[in-house]
Short mmCIF file of C-alpha atoms in Angstrom, two decimals:
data_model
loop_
_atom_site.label_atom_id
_atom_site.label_comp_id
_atom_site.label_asym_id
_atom_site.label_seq_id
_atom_site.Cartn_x
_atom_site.Cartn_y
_atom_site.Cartn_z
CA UNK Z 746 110.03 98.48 103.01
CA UNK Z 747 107.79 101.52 103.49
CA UNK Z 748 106.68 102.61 106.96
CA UNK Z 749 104.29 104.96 107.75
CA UNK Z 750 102.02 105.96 110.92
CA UNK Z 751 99.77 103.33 111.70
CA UNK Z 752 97.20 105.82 112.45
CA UNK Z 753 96.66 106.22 108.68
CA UNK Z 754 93.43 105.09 106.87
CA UNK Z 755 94.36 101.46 106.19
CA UNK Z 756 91.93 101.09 103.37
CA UNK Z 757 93.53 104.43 101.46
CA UNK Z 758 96.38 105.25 99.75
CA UNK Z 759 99.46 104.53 101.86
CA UNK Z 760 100.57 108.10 103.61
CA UNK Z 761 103.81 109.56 103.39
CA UNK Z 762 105.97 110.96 106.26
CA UNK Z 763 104.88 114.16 105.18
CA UNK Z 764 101.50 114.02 106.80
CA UNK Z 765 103.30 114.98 110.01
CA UNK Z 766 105.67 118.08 107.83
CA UNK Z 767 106.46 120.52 110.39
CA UNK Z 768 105.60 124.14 108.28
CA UNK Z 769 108.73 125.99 108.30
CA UNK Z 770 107.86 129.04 106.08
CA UNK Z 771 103.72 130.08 104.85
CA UNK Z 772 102.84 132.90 102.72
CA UNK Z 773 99.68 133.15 100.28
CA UNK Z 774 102.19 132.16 97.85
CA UNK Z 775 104.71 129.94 99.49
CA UNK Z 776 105.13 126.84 101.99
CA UNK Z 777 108.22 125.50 103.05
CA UNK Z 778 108.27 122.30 105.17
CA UNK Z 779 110.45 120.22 106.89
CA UNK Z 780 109.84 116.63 107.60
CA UNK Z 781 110.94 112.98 108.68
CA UNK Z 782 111.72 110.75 111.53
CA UNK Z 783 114.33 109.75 114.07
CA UNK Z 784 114.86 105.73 114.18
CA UNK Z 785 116.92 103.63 117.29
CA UNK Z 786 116.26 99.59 117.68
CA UNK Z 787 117.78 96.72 118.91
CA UNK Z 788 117.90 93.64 116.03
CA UNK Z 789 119.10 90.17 116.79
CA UNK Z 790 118.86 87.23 114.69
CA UNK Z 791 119.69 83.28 114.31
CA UNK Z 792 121.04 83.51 110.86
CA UNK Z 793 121.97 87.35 110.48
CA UNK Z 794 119.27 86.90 107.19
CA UNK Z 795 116.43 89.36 108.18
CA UNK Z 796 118.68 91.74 109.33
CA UNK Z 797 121.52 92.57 111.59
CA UNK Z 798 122.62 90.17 114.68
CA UNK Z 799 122.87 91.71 118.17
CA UNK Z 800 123.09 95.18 116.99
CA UNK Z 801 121.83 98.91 118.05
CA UNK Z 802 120.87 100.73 114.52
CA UNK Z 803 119.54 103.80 113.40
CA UNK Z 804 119.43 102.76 110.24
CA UNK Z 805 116.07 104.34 107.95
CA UNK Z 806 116.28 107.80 109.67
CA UNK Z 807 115.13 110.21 106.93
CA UNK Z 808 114.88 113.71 106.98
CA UNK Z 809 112.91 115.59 104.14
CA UNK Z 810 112.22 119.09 102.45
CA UNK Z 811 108.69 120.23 100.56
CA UNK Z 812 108.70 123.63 98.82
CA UNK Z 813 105.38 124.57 97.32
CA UNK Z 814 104.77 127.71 95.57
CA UNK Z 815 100.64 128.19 94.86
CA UNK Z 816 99.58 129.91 91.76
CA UNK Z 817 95.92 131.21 90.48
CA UNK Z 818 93.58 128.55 89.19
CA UNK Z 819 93.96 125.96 92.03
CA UNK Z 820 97.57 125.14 90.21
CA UNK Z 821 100.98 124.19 92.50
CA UNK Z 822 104.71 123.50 91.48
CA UNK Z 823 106.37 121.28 94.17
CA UNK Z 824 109.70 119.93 94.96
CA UNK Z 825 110.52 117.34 97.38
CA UNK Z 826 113.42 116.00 98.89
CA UNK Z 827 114.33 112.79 101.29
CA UNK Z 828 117.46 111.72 102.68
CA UNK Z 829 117.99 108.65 104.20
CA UNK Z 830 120.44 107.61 107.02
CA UNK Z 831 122.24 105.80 110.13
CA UNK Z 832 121.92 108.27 113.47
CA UNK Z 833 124.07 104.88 114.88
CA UNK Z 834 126.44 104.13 112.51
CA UNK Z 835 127.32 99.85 112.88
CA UNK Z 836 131.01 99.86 111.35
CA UNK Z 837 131.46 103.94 110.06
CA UNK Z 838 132.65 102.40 106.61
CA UNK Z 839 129.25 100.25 105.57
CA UNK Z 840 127.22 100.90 102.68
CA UNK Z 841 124.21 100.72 105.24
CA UNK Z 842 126.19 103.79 107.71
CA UNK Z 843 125.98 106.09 104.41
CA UNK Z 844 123.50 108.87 103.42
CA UNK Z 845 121.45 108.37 100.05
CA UNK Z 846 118.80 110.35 98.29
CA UNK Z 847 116.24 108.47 98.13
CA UNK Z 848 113.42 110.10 97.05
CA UNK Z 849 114.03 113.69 95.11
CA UNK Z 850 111.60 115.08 92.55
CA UNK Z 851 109.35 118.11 91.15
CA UNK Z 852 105.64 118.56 90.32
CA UNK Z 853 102.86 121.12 89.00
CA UNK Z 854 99.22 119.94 89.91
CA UNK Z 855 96.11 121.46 90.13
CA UNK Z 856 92.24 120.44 89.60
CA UNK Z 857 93.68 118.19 86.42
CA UNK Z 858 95.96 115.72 88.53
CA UNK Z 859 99.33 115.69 89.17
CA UNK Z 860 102.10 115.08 87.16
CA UNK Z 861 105.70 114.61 88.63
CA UNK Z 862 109.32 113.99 87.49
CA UNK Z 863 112.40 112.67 89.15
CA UNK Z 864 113.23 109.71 91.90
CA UNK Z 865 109.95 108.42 93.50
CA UNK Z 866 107.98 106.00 94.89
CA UNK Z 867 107.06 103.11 92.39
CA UNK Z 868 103.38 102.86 92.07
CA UNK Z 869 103.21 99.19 93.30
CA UNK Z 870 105.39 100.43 96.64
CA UNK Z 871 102.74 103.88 96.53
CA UNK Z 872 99.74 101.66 96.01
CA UNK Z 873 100.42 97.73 96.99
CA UNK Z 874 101.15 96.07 100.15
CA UNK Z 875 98.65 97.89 103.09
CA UNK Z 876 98.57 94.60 104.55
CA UNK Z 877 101.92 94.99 105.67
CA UNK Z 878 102.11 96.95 108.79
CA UNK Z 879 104.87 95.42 110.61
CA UNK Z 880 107.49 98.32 111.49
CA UNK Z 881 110.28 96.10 110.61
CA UNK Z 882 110.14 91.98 108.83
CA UNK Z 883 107.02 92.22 107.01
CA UNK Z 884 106.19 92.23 103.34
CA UNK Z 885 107.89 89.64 101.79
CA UNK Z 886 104.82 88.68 99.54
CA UNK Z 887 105.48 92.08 98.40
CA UNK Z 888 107.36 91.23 95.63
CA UNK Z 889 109.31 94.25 94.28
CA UNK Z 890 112.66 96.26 93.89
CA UNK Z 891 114.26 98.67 92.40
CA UNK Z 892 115.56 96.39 89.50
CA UNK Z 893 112.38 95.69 88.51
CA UNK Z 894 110.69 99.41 89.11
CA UNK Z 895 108.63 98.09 91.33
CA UNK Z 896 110.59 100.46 94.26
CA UNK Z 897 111.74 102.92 93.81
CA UNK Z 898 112.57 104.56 90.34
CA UNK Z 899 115.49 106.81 89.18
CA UNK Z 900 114.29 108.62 86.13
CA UNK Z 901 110.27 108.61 86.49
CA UNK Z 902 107.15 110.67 85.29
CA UNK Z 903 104.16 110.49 87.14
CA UNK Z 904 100.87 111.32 86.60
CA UNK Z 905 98.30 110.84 89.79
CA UNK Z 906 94.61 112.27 90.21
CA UNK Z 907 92.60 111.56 93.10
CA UNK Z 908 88.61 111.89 92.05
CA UNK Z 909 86.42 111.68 95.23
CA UNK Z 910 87.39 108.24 96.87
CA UNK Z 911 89.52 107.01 93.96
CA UNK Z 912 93.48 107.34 93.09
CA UNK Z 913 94.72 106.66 89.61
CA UNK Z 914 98.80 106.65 88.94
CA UNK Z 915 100.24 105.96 86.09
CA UNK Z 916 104.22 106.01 85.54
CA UNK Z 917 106.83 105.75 82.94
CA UNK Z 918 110.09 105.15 83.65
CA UNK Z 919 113.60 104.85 82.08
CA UNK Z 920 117.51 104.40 83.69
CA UNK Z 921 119.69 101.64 84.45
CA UNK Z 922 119.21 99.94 88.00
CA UNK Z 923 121.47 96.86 87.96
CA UNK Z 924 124.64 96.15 86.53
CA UNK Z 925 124.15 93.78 83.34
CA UNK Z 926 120.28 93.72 83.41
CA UNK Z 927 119.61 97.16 82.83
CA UNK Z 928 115.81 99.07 82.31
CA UNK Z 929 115.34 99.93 78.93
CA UNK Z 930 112.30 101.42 80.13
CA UNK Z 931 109.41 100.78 82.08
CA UNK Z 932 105.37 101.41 82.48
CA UNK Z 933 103.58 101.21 85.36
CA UNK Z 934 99.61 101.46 86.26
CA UNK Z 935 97.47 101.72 89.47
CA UNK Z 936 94.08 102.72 90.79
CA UNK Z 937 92.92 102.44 94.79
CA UNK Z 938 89.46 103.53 96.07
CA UNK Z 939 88.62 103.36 99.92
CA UNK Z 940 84.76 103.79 101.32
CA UNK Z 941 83.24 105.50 103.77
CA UNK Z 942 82.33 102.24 105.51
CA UNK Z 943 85.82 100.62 105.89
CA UNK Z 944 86.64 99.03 103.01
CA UNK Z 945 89.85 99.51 100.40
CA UNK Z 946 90.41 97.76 96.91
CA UNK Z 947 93.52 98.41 95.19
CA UNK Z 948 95.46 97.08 92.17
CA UNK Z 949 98.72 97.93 90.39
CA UNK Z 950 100.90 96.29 87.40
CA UNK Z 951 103.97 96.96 85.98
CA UNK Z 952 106.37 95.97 83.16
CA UNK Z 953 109.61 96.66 82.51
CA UNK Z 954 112.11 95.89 79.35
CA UNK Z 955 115.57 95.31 79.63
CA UNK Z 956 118.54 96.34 77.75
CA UNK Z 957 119.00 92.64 76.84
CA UNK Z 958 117.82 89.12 76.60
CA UNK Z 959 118.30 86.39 79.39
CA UNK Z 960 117.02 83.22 78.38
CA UNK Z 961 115.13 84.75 75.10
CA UNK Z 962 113.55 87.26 77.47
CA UNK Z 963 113.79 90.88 78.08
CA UNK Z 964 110.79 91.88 80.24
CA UNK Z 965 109.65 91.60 83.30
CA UNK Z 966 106.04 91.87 84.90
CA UNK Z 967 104.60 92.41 88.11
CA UNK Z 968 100.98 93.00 89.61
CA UNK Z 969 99.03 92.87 93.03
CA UNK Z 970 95.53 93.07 94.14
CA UNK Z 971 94.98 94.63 97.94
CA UNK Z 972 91.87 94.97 100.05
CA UNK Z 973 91.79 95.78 102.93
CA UNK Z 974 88.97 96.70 105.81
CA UNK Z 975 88.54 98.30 109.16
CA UNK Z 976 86.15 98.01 111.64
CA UNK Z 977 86.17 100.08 114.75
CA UNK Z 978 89.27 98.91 116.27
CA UNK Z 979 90.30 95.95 114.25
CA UNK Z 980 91.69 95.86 110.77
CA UNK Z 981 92.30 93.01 108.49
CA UNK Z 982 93.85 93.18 104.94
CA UNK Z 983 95.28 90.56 102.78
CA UNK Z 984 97.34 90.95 99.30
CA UNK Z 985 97.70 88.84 96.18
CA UNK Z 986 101.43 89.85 93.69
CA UNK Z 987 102.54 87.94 90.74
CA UNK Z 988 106.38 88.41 89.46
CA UNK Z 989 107.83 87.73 86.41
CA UNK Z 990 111.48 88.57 86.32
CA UNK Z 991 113.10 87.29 83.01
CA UNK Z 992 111.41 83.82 83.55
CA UNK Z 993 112.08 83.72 87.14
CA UNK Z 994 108.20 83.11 88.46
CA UNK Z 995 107.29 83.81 91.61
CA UNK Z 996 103.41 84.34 93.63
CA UNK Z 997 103.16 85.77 96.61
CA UNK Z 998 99.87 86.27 99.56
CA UNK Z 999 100.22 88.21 102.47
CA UNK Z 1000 97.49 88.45 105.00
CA UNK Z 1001 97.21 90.51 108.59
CA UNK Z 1002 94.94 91.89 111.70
CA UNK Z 1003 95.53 94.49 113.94
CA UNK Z 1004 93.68 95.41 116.98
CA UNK Z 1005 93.96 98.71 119.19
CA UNK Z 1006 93.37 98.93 121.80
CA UNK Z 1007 92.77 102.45 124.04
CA UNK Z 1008 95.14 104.57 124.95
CA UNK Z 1009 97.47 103.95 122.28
CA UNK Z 1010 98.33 100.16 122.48
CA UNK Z 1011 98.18 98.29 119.53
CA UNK Z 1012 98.62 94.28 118.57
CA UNK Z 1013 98.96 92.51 115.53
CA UNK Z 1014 99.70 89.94 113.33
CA UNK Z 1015 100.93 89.11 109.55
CA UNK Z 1016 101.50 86.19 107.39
CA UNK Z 1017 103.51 86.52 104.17
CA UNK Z 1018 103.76 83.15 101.86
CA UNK Z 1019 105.82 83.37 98.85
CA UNK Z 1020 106.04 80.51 96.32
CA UNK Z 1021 109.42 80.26 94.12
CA UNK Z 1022 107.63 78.26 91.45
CA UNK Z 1023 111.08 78.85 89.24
CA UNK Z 1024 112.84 77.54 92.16
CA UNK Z 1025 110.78 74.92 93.49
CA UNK Z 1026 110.49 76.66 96.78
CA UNK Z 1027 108.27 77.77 99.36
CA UNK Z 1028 108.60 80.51 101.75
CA UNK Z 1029 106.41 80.63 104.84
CA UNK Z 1030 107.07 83.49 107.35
CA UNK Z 1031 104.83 84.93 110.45
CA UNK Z 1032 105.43 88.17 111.60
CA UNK Z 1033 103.77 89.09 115.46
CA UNK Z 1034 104.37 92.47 117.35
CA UNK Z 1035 102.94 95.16 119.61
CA UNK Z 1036 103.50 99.18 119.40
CA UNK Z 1037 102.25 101.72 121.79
CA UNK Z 1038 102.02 105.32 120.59
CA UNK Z 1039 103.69 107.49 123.65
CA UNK Z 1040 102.01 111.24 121.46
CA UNK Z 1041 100.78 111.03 117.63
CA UNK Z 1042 104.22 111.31 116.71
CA UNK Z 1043 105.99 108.79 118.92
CA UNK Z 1044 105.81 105.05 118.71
CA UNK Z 1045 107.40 102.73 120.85
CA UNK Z 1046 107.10 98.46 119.36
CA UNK Z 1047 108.86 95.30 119.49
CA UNK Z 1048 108.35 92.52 116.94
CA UNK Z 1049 109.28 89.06 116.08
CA UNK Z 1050 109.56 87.12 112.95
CA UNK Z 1051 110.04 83.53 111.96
CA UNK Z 1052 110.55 82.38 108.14
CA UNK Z 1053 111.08 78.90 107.13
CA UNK Z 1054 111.56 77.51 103.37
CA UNK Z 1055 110.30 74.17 102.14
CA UNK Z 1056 114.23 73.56 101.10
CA UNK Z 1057 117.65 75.26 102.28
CA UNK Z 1058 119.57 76.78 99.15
CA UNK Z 1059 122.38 78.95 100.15
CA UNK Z 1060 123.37 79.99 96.58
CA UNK Z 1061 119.90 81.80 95.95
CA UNK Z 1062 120.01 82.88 99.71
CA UNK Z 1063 116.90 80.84 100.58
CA UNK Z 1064 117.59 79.88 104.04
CA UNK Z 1065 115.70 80.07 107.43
CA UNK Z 1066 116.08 82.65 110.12
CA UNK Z 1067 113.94 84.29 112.69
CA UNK Z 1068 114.41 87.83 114.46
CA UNK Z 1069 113.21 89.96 117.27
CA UNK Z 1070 113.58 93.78 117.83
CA UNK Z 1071 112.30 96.61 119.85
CA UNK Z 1072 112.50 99.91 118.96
CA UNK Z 1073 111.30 103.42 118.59
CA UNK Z 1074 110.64 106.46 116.10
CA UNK Z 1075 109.85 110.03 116.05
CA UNK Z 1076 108.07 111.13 113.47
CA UNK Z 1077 108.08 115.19 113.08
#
């Protein structure tokens, strides 16, 4: 899942890493930045379900590249890179140990909007989910993936404006993602708008079509409502998805506060609830933690999670676990 500095406007659109872009290179025509964060934690588990048991991990370590060359009229062409890696490699032959892309696109923008092309951020990952800031188990009612171009997406096109306290996004998207049920193409749509007095609405949907039928279906559909509001030092924000994949049903509510405290110290607390209505299932998890910000760029947390299912099905990987880890980033 996406994590970001907690420090960011919880009732806005969900900042990127690249808030904190160290500026490499700045001319009145040119910026060149470098970006990302350095990841270590601890994981252990019951089950070895929410994540690795009795392991050190770097695991999520990304380090990034923004070029922006500024041209008359308020206009910009960007490109933007980030790789993601292990700075602990687990085995040195895992999947999880290797370096991806994961995001890598280009974009001109100006006083119009922006529009964007290549592999992004999905608008329901850009857009949905603010309740969830756990650093690690949260988000479950969350419902997305790649397969679904609710994620991340391949092959994309973007178009985003932001118009005084209001985002729109809209997205098309087309490339396979999953062996046997691949996009045909997809279309995604989202708007946010945050106030000057704490609160944030936001909403996103998205539907995809496959390259062929399951069950006399071929599309999938997915949407969320967010709101979230902050007060002083406490925030609360709660989330509502529906999920629709080939006739596999699924709701989802996630819910959380946070309180900081000075000097850095922060608490908080976040209940996802998913209900498998396809497979007559229930998902209950609670997620608690506490991070302490050592400078604006480094965090320090440790966070436990318990989830629990109404019934234990192995073959759909529906089975209960709980977790605790401590951990720390650098964010540069």
């Amino acid at each position: 899942m996406k994590k970001t500095v907690v420090a960011a406007v919880i009732g806005s659109v969900v900042a990127s890493a690249s808030a904190m872009a160290a500026e490499v290179y700045k001319s009145d025509d040119l910026s060149v930045s470098v970006y990302g964060n350095l990841r270590a934690r601890y994981e252990t588990t019951d089950n070895a379900l929410m994540g690795a048991d009795s392991t050190f991990t770097g695991e999520g370590t990304e380090l990034g590249l923004s070029m922006t060359y500024f041209m008359d009229n308020n206009m910009y062409v960007n490109g933007d890179v980030l790789s993601e890696f292990n700075i602990i490699p687990e085995s040195g032959d895992g999947e999880d140990d290797e370096e991806f892309l994961k995001f890598g696109s280009v974009a001109i923008g100006g006083d119009f909007g922006e529009f964007r092309m290549g592999r992004m951020s999905a608008v329901q990952d850009t857009l949905a989910g603010q309740y969830d800031i756990t650093w690690e188990y949260g988000g479950t009612a969350n419902i997305k993936s790649d397969d679904t171009a609710t994620d991340r997406l391949t092959n994309g096109i973007q178009y985003k404006i932001d118009i005084n306290d209001f985002t729109v996004m809209a997205q098309y998207h087309t490339g396979t993602e999953s062996d046997g049920l691949d996009i045909d193409q997809a279309f995604a749509l989202g708007a946010a708008w945050s106030s000057d007095f704490g609160l944030g609405l936001s909403g996103t949907f998205t539907q995809s079509e496959r390259t062929q039928k399951v069950n006399g279906e071929d599309k999938d559909t997915s949407w969320t409502l967010n709101a979230t509001y902050e007060w002083q030092a406490l925030s609360v924000a709660a989330m509502y998805s529906d999920y629709d994949l080939l006739g596999d049903e699924r709701t989802g509510i996630g819910a959380m506060a946070r309180y900081d405290f000075p000097m850095g110290f922060g608490v908080y607390g976040v209940y996802d609830y998913v209900d498998y209505d396809t497979l007559n299932n229930k998902l209950d998890q609670y997620t608690i933690g506490a991070d302490y910000w050592l400078t604006s760029q480094v965090v320090s947390y440790m966070e436990y999670a318990d989830m629990s299912f109404d019934k234990q099905d192995s073959v759909n990987e529906l089975q209960d676990d709980n977790a605790f880890t401590i951990g720390m980033r650098l964010y540069f």
